Short mmCIF file of C-alpha atoms and ligand atoms in Angstrom, two decimals:
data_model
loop_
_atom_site.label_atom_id
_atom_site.label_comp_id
_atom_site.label_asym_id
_atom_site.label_seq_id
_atom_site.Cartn_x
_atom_site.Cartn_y
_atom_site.Cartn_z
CA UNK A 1 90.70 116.10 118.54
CA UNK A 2 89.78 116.76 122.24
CA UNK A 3 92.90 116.45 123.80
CA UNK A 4 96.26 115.54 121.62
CA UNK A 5 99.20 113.27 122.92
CA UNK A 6 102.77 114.56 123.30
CA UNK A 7 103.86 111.08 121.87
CA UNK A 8 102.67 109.17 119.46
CA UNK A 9 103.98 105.32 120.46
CA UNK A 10 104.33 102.89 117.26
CA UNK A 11 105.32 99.57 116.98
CA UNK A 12 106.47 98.47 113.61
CA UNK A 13 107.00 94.53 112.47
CA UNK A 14 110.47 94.60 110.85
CA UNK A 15 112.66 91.79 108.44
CA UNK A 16 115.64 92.97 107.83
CA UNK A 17 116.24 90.53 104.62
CA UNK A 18 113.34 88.18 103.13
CA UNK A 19 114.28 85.30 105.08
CA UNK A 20 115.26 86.88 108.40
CA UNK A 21 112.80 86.72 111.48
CA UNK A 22 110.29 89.12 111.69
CA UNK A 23 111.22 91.61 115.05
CA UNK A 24 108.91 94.51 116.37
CA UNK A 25 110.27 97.26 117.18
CA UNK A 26 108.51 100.01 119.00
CA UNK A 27 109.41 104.15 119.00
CA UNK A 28 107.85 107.46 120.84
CA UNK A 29 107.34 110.13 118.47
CA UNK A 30 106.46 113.84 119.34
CA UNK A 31 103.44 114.45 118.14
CA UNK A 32 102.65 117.10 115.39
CA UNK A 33 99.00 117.86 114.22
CA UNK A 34 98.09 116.20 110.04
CA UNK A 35 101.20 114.29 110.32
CA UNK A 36 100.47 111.22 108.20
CA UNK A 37 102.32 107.79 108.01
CA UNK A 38 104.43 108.20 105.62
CA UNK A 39 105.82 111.57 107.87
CA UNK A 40 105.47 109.51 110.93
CA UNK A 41 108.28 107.19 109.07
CA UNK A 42 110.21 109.79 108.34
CA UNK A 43 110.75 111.07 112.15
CA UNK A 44 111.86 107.81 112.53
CA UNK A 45 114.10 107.94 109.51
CA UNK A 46 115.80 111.50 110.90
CA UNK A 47 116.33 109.85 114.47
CA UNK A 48 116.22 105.86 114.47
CA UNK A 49 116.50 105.36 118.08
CA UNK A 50 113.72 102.92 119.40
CA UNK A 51 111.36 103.88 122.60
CA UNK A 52 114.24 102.00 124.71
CA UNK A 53 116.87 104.56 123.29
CA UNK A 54 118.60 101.56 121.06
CA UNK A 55 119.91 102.83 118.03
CA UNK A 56 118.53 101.30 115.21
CA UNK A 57 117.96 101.96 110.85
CA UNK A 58 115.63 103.65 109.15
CA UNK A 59 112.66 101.77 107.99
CA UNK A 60 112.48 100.39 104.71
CA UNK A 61 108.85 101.02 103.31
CA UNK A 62 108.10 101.93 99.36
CA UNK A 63 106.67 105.01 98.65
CA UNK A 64 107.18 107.80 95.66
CA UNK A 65 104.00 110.18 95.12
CA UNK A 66 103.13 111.21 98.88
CA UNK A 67 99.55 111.63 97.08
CA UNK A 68 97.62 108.04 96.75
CA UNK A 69 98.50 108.15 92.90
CA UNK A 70 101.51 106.01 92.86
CA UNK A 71 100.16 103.22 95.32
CA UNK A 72 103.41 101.85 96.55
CA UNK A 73 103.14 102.66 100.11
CA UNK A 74 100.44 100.16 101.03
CA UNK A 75 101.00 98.59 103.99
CA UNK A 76 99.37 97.15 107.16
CA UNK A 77 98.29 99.83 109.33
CA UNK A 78 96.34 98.99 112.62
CA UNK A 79 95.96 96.09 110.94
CA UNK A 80 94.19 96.98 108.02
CA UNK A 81 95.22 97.42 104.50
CA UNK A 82 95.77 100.95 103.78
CA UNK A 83 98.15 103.38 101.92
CA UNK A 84 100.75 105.29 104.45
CA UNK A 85 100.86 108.56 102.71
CA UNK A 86 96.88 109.46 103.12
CA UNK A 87 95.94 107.76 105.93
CA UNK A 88 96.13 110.19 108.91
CA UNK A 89 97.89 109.83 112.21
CA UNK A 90 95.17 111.82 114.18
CA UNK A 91 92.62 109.91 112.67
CA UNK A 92 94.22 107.02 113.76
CA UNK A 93 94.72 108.00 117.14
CA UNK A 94 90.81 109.05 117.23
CA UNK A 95 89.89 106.08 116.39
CA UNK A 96 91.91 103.99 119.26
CA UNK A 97 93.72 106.87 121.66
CA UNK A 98 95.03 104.29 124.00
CA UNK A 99 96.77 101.91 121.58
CA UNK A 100 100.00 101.86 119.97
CA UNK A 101 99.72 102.63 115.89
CA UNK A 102 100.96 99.21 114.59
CA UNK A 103 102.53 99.31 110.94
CA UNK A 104 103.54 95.90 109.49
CA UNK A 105 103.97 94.75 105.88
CA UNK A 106 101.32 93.75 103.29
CA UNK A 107 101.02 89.87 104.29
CA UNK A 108 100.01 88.07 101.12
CA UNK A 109 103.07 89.14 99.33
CA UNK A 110 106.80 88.30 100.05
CA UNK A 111 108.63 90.69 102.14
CA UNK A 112 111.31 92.46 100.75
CA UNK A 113 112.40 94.55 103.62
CA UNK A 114 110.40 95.90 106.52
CA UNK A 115 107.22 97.39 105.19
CA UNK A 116 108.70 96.73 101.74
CA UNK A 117 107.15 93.99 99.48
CA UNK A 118 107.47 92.09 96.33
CA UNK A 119 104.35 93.06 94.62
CA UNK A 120 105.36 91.64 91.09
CA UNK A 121 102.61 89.21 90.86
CA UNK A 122 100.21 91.85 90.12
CA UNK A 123 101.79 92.61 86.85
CA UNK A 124 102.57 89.25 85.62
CA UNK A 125 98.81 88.86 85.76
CA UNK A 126 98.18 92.10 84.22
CA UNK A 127 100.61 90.85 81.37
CA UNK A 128 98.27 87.38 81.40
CA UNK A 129 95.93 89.34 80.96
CA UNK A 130 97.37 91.59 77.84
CA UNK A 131 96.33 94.61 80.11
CA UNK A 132 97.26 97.22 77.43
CA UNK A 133 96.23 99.00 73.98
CA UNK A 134 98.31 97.18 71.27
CA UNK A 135 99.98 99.66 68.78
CA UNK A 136 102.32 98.49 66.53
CA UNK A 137 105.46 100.40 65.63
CA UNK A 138 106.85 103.94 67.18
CA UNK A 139 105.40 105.63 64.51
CA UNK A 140 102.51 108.31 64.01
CA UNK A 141 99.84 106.06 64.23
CA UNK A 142 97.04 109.14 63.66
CA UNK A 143 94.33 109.80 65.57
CA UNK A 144 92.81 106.76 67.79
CA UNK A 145 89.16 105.30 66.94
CA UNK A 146 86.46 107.77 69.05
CA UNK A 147 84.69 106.68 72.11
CA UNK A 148 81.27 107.06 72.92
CA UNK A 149 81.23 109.82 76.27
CA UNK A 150 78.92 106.59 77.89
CA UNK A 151 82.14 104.51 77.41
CA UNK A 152 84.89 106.95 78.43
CA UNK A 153 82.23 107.36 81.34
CA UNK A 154 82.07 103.56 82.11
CA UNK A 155 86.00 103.65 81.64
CA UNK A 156 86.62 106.22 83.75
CA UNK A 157 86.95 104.77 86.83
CA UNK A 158 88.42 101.67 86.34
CA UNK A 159 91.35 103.37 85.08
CA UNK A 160 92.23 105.07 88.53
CA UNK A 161 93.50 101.93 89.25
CA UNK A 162 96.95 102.64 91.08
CA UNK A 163 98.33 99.13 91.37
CA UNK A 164 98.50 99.37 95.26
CA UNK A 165 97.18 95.65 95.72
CA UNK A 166 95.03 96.47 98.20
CA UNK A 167 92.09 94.42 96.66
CA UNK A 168 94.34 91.31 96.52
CA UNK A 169 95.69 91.90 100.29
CA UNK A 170 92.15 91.90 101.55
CA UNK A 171 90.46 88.65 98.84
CA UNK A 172 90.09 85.63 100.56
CA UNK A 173 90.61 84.11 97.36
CA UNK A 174 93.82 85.68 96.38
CA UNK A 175 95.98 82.65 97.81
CA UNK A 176 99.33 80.48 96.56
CA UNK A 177 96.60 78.09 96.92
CA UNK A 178 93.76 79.24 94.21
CA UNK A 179 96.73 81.79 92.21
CA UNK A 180 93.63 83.66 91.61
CA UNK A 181 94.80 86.80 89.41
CA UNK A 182 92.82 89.21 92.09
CA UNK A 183 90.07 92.19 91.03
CA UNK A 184 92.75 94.93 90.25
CA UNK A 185 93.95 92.46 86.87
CA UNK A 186 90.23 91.41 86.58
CA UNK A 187 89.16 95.39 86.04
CA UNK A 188 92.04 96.17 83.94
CA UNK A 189 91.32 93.36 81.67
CA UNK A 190 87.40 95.28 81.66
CA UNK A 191 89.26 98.64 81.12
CA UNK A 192 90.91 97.67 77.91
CA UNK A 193 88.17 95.38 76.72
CA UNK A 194 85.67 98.17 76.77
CA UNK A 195 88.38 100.04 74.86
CA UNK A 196 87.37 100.59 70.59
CA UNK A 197 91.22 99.92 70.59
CA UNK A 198 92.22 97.40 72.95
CA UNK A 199 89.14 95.33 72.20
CA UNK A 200 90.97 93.73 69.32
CA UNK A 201 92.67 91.28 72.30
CA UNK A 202 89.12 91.05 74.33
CA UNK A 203 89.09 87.54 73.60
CA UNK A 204 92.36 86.84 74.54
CA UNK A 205 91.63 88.51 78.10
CA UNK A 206 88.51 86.43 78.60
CA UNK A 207 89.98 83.44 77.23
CA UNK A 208 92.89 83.98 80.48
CA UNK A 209 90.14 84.69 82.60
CA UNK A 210 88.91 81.31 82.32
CA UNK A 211 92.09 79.80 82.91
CA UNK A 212 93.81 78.57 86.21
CA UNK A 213 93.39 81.43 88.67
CA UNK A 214 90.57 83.13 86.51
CA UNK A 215 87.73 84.75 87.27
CA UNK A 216 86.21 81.57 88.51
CA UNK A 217 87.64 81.81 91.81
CA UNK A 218 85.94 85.07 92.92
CA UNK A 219 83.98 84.12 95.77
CA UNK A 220 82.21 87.62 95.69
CA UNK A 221 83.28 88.08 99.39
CA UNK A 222 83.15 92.00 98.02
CA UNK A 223 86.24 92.84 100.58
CA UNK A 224 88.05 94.50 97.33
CA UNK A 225 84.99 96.76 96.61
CA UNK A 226 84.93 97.94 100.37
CA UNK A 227 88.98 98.42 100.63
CA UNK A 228 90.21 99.87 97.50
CA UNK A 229 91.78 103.63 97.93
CA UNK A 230 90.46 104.98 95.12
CA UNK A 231 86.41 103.50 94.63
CA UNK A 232 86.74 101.51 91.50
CA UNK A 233 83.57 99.94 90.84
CA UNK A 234 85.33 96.22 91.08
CA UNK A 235 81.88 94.34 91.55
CA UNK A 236 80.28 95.32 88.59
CA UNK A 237 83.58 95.01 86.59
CA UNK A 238 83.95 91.32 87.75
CA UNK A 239 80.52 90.69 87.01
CA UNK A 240 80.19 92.09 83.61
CA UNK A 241 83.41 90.27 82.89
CA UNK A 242 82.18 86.77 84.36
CA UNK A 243 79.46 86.73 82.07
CA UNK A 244 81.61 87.77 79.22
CA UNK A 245 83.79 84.62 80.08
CA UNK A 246 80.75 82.56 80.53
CA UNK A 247 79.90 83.72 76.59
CA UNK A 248 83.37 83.27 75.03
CA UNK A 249 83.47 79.66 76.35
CA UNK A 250 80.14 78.93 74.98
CA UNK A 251 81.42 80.41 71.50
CA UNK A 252 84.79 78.59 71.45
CA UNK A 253 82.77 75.30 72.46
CA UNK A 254 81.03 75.68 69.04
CA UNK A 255 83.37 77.37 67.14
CA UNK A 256 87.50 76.11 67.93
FE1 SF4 B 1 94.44 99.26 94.51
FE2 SF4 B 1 91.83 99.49 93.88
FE3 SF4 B 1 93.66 99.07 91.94
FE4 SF4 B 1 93.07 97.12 93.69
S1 SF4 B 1 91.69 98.01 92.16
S2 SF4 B 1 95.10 97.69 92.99
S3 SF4 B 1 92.71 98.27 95.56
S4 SF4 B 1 93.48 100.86 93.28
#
């Protein structure tokens, strides 16, 4: 960076319960070189004194890894949905020098706190969804069926999934409205269909999928593609899927 501030000025929106009014509040930082968000919230945290010298409280954001792996610290960040603890204050401040970093919370889910949100939906889906390898019993079960390397290949990916809801934040389609389930639940359902294991349920999953809120109400606006942290291939796992759906409703017309 050519030249770097002494202060980095931030305005975050706050709620201090789920119903309260949302307030911004704005604070002057002193700027350090690779601080990220989530260290950026925690200057705040060490001195909560607003840019008018108010005292206020810390900010109440979710985070746990520091290391995109976790994906609870998504939040709003310049407006765009992004995770706190890798997205970088001097990149931020390259990319607009004169304007405040804004932080506010995730907007399509209910607000817990601050930047803190109630991202539950995302799991009952997963559950609609029987997102999982079914074993049955704690005992020694042996060895699992082998995979092909083509399919631990194909796998891969969509299990880097990190549950940040990222790709639902930035759908169109992900609405009260449609209840569509979002790409993360539509890729884990692909995950565990592709698996020898957890294809047992695969017609379950696709059977969900083209229920209320299935994969029917992707509008293929490809926003979750472009946005997700960690590059799953969501495109090609919604449309593999969609024509798996398309399939099992052809074979239940004939065959339930
Ligand atoms: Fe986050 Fe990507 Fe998983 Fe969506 S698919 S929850 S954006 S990691």
């Amino acid at each position: 960076m050519a030249t770097a501030p002494s202060t980095i000025h931030v305005e975050i929106l706050r709620q201090s319960t789920p119903d309260a009014a949302a307030v911004t509040e704005r604070f002057a930082i002193p700027y350090r070189p690779n601080m990220n968000i989530t260290s950026l919230l925690g200057e705040i945290a060490l001195n909560p004194i607003t840019a008018d010298g108010a005292p206020t409280t810390p900010i109440t954001y979710d985070s746990n890894c520091l290391e995109e792996i976790c994906g609870s610290c998504a939040m709003l960040i310049n407006g765009r949905a992004r995770m706190a603890c890798s997205t970088l204050v001097d990149t931020l401040i390259k990319e607009h020098p004169d304007k405040p970093i804004s932080l506010a919370p995730l907007s399509k889910f209910p607000v817990v706190r601050d930047l803190a949100v109630d991202r539950a939906v995302l799991f009952q889906n997963l559950k609609v969804v029987k997102a999982w390898v079914p074993i049955d019993g704690t005992y020694d079960l042996g060895p699992g069926p082998r995979q092909f390397p083509q399919t631990q290949e194909a796998r891969y990916p969509l299990s880097n999934c990190i549950s940040c809801t990222i790709c639902m934040e930035v759908c169109p389609q992900f609405s009260e409205d449609t209840n569509f389930v979002g790409a993360a639940t539509i890729a884990q359902a692909r995950l565990f269909n592709m698996d020898p294991a957890g294809s047992v349920l695969k017609e379950d999953r696709l059977r969900a999928l083209a229920g209320e809120g299935g994969i029917q109400e992707c509008g293929y606006a490809q926003n979750c593609v472009e946005a997700c942290p960690k590059q799953l291939p969501l495109t090609e796992a919604i449309s593999i899927t969609g024509r798996e759906v398309l399939l099992q409703q052809v074979k239940d017309l004939f065959t339930r």
